[in-house]
CSV table of C-alpha atoms in Angstrom, one decimal:
chain,number,residue,atom,x,y,z
A,256,MET,CA,4.1,-26.8,8.3
A,257,ARG,CA,4.0,-27.7,4.2
A,258,THR,CA,0.7,-25.5,3.7
A,259,HIS,CA,2.8,-22.4,5.8
A,260,GLN,CA,5.5,-22.2,3.3
A,261,SER,CA,3.8,-23.2,0.6
A,262,SER,CA,1.2,-19.8,1.6
A,263,THR,CA,3.8,-17.7,2.4
A,264,PHE,CA,6.0,-18.7,-0.7
A,265,TRP,CA,3.1,-17.5,-2.9
A,266,ALA,CA,2.0,-14.7,-1.2
A,267,MET,CA,6.2,-13.5,-1.4
A,268,VAL,CA,5.6,-14.3,-5.8
A,269,LEU,CA,2.2,-12.1,-5.7
A,270,PHE,CA,3.6,-8.8,-3.5
A,271,ILE,CA,7.5,-9.0,-5.6
A,272,ALA,CA,5.0,-9.0,-8.9
A,273,PHE,CA,3.2,-6.4,-7.0
A,274,ALA,CA,6.6,-4.3,-6.6
A,275,LEU,CA,8.2,-5.2,-10.0
A,276,GLN,CA,4.1,-4.7,-11.6
A,277,LEU,CA,4.4,-0.7,-9.7
A,278,GLN,CA,7.7,-0.6,-11.6
A,279,THR,CA,7.0,-1.8,-15.0
A,280,ALA,CA,3.8,0.6,-15.4
A,281,ALA,CA,6.3,3.7,-13.9
A,282,ALA,CA,8.3,3.2,-16.1
A,283,GLN,CA,6.1,2.7,-18.9
A,284,ASN,CA,4.9,5.5,-18.1
A,285,LYS,CA,7.7,7.6,-17.9
A,286,GLN,CA,8.8,6.6,-21.0
A,287,ASN,CA,5.7,7.5,-23.0
A,288,ASN,CA,4.9,10.6,-20.9
A,289,PRO,CA,7.8,12.1,-19.2
A,290,LYS,CA,6.0,13.4,-16.6
A,291,LEU,CA,3.3,12.5,-14.2
A,292,SER,CA,0.5,15.2,-13.8
A,293,ASP,CA,0.6,16.8,-10.1
A,294,ALA,CA,-3.3,15.0,-10.8
A,295,GLU,CA,-1.7,11.4,-11.8
A,296,VAL,CA,0.1,12.6,-8.1
A,297,ALA,CA,-2.7,12.8,-6.9
A,298,SER,CA,-5.0,10.1,-8.3
A,299,VAL,CA,-1.8,8.1,-7.0
A,300,ALA,CA,-1.2,8.7,-4.1
A,301,VAL,CA,-5.5,8.4,-3.2
A,302,ILE,CA,-5.3,5.0,-4.3
A,303,ALA,CA,-2.3,4.0,-2.7
A,304,ASN,CA,-4.2,5.1,0.4
A,305,GLN,CA,-7.6,3.5,-0.4
A,306,ILE,CA,-6.3,0.0,-0.5
A,307,ASP,CA,-4.8,-0.4,2.1
A,308,ILE,CA,-7.9,1.5,3.6
A,309,ASP,CA,-9.7,-1.6,1.7
A,310,GLN,CA,-7.3,-5.0,2.6
A,311,ALA,CA,-7.2,-3.9,6.5
A,312,MET,CA,-11.1,-3.9,6.3
A,313,LEU,CA,-10.5,-7.2,5.2
A,314,ALA,CA,-8.4,-8.2,8.0
A,315,LYS,CA,-11.7,-6.8,10.6
A,316,GLU,CA,-13.9,-9.0,8.8
A,317,ARG,CA,-11.5,-11.8,8.8
A,318,SER,CA,-8.9,-11.7,11.6
A,319,LYS,CA,-9.3,-12.5,15.3
A,320,ASN,CA,-6.2,-12.1,16.2
A,321,GLN,CA,-6.2,-8.3,18.4
A,322,ASP,CA,-2.0,-7.1,17.3
A,323,VAL,CA,-3.2,-7.6,13.5
A,324,LEU,CA,-6.5,-6.0,14.5
A,325,GLN,CA,-5.0,-3.1,16.7
A,326,PHE,CA,-2.9,-2.6,13.3
A,327,ALA,CA,-5.7,-2.6,10.9
A,328,GLU,CA,-7.5,-0.6,12.6
A,329,THR,CA,-4.3,2.8,12.8
A,330,MET,CA,-3.9,2.1,8.7
A,331,ILE,CA,-8.1,2.6,8.7
A,332,ASN,CA,-7.9,5.8,10.6
A,333,ASP,CA,-4.4,7.2,9.5
A,334,HIS,CA,-4.4,6.6,5.6
A,335,LYS,CA,-8.5,8.4,5.4
A,336,ALA,CA,-6.1,11.1,6.9
A,337,VAL,CA,-4.0,11.1,4.6
A,338,ILE,CA,-6.7,10.9,1.8
A,339,LYS,CA,-9.0,13.8,3.4
A,340,GLN,CA,-5.5,15.9,3.6
A,341,ALA,CA,-4.7,14.7,0.3
A,342,SER,CA,-8.5,15.4,-1.3
A,343,ASP,CA,-8.2,19.0,0.9
A,344,LEU,CA,-5.0,19.7,-1.3
A,345,VAL,CA,-6.0,19.4,-4.1
A,346,GLN,CA,-9.5,20.5,-3.9
A,347,LYS,CA,-8.0,23.9,-2.7
A,348,LEU,CA,-4.8,23.3,-5.6
A,349,GLY,CA,-8.3,23.2,-7.9
A,350,VAL,CA,-7.0,19.5,-9.7
A,351,THR,CA,-9.5,16.9,-10.2
A,352,PRO,CA,-7.2,13.3,-9.6
A,353,LYS,CA,-6.5,11.5,-13.1
A,354,GLU,CA,-6.0,7.8,-13.5
A,355,ASN,CA,-3.4,6.9,-15.3
A,356,ALA,CA,-1.0,4.3,-15.7
A,357,VAL,CA,0.0,3.5,-12.3
A,358,GLY,CA,-2.9,4.0,-10.3
A,359,LYS,CA,-4.7,1.1,-12.9
A,360,GLN,CA,-2.5,-1.1,-12.7
A,361,LEU,CA,-2.0,-0.9,-8.3
A,362,GLN,CA,-5.4,-0.7,-8.8
A,363,ALA,CA,-5.3,-4.0,-10.6
A,364,ASP,CA,-2.5,-5.6,-7.3
A,365,ALA,CA,-4.5,-5.4,-5.0
A,366,ALA,CA,-7.4,-6.7,-6.4
A,367,LYS,CA,-4.9,-9.8,-7.0
A,368,THR,CA,-4.0,-9.2,-3.8
A,369,ALA,CA,-7.3,-8.9,-2.1
A,370,ASN,CA,-8.8,-12.1,-4.0
A,371,MET,CA,-6.0,-14.1,-1.9
A,372,LEU,CA,-6.2,-12.6,1.3
A,373,ARG,CA,-9.8,-14.7,0.8
A,374,THR,CA,-8.6,-17.7,0.8
A,375,LYS,CA,-6.6,-17.7,4.3
A,376,SER,CA,-8.3,-17.8,7.4
A,377,GLY,CA,-7.2,-18.4,10.4
A,378,SER,CA,-2.8,-17.5,11.2
A,379,ALA,CA,-2.5,-17.8,6.9
A,380,PHE,CA,-4.4,-15.5,6.7
A,381,ASP,CA,-3.3,-13.4,9.3
A,382,LYS,CA,0.4,-14.3,8.3
A,383,ALA,CA,-0.5,-13.1,4.5
A,384,TYR,CA,-1.9,-9.8,5.6
A,385,VAL,CA,0.9,-8.6,7.8
A,386,ASN,CA,3.4,-9.7,4.7
A,387,ASN,CA,1.3,-8.1,2.6
A,388,GLU,CA,1.5,-5.1,4.2
A,389,VAL,CA,5.3,-5.4,5.4
A,390,ALA,CA,6.6,-6.2,0.5
A,391,TYR,CA,2.9,-3.3,0.1
A,392,HIS,CA,4.4,-0.3,2.4
A,393,LYS,CA,8.1,-0.3,1.0
A,394,ALA,CA,7.0,-0.4,-2.3
A,395,VAL,CA,4.5,2.8,-1.8
A,396,ILE,CA,7.3,4.3,0.5
A,397,SER,CA,10.2,3.0,-2.8
A,398,ALA,CA,7.3,4.8,-5.6
A,399,VAL,CA,6.4,7.8,-3.4
A,400,GLU,CA,10.4,8.6,-2.7
A,401,GLY,CA,11.8,7.8,-6.4
A,402,LEU,CA,8.4,7.9,-8.3
A,403,LEU,CA,5.6,10.7,-7.3
A,404,ILE,CA,7.6,13.4,-5.4
A,405,PRO,CA,10.0,13.9,-7.8
A,406,GLU,CA,7.3,13.7,-10.6
A,407,SER,CA,5.3,16.4,-8.2
A,408,GLU,CA,5.1,20.7,-9.9
A,409,ASN,CA,3.5,22.1,-6.8
A,410,GLU,CA,5.2,23.1,-3.8
A,411,GLU,CA,2.1,21.9,-1.5
A,412,LEU,CA,1.5,18.8,-3.3
A,413,ARG,CA,5.3,18.1,-2.9
A,414,ASN,CA,5.5,18.6,0.8
A,415,LEU,CA,2.6,16.4,1.7
A,416,LEU,CA,3.7,13.7,0.1
A,417,GLN,CA,7.2,14.1,2.2
A,418,SER,CA,5.1,14.3,5.0
A,419,ILE,CA,3.2,11.5,4.9
A,420,VAL,CA,7.6,9.0,4.6
A,421,PRO,CA,7.7,9.1,8.3
A,422,ALA,CA,4.7,7.5,8.6
A,423,LEU,CA,4.6,5.6,5.3
A,424,ASN,CA,7.9,4.0,7.3
A,425,ALA,CA,6.5,3.5,10.8
A,426,HIS,CA,3.5,1.7,8.6
A,427,LEU,CA,6.6,-0.4,8.0
A,428,GLU,CA,8.5,-0.3,11.2
A,429,HIS,CA,5.3,-1.8,12.8
A,430,ALA,CA,3.6,-4.5,9.6
A,431,GLN,CA,7.3,-5.8,10.7
A,432,MET,CA,7.7,-6.5,14.1
A,433,LEU,CA,3.9,-7.9,14.0
A,434,GLN,CA,5.4,-10.0,11.6
A,435,LYS,CA,8.7,-11.2,12.9
A,436,GLN,CA,5.1,-11.7,16.4
A,437,LEU,CA,3.7,-13.9,13.9
A,438,ASN,CA,6.7,-16.0,12.4
A,439,GLN,CA,8.0,-17.1,15.9
A,440,LYS,CA,4.4,-18.6,16.6
């Protein structure tokens, strides 16, 4: 029981740090440059989706739980579809995604999370992965609604971002349901 509590504690510390760093990067970006360009918004959107795909791939490698594996497969399929939509749109608009502080912070935090997840196995991995998915989707929804949508100048890009919010909310609900199941075991 103590190992589970310790694992959960450290996972939550990483998730809270991720959310705070995302907010800090966004705040710093707003201070240094009052607007994210559409190219920067596109970059953050692609990075956020790719991170979830990468973590789902890790879950497919490490988990033996069928519910976790099914959830990971859903994350891969859905987030690949969003990346395709975003890629098609930026190509249509002639926008090249541009690196920025928010995207770099997302990547750095994702690397820390992946390293933490690689130290886990069995049910400890499943719980850490699903806890991360809950925290990650909350942070991404907050960033999409509070940063990316308001910063988007192009109506089509803004509409694309708005259209993915219901799917992100559905992912969050699925992850929370799975989290509840795993915590009951």
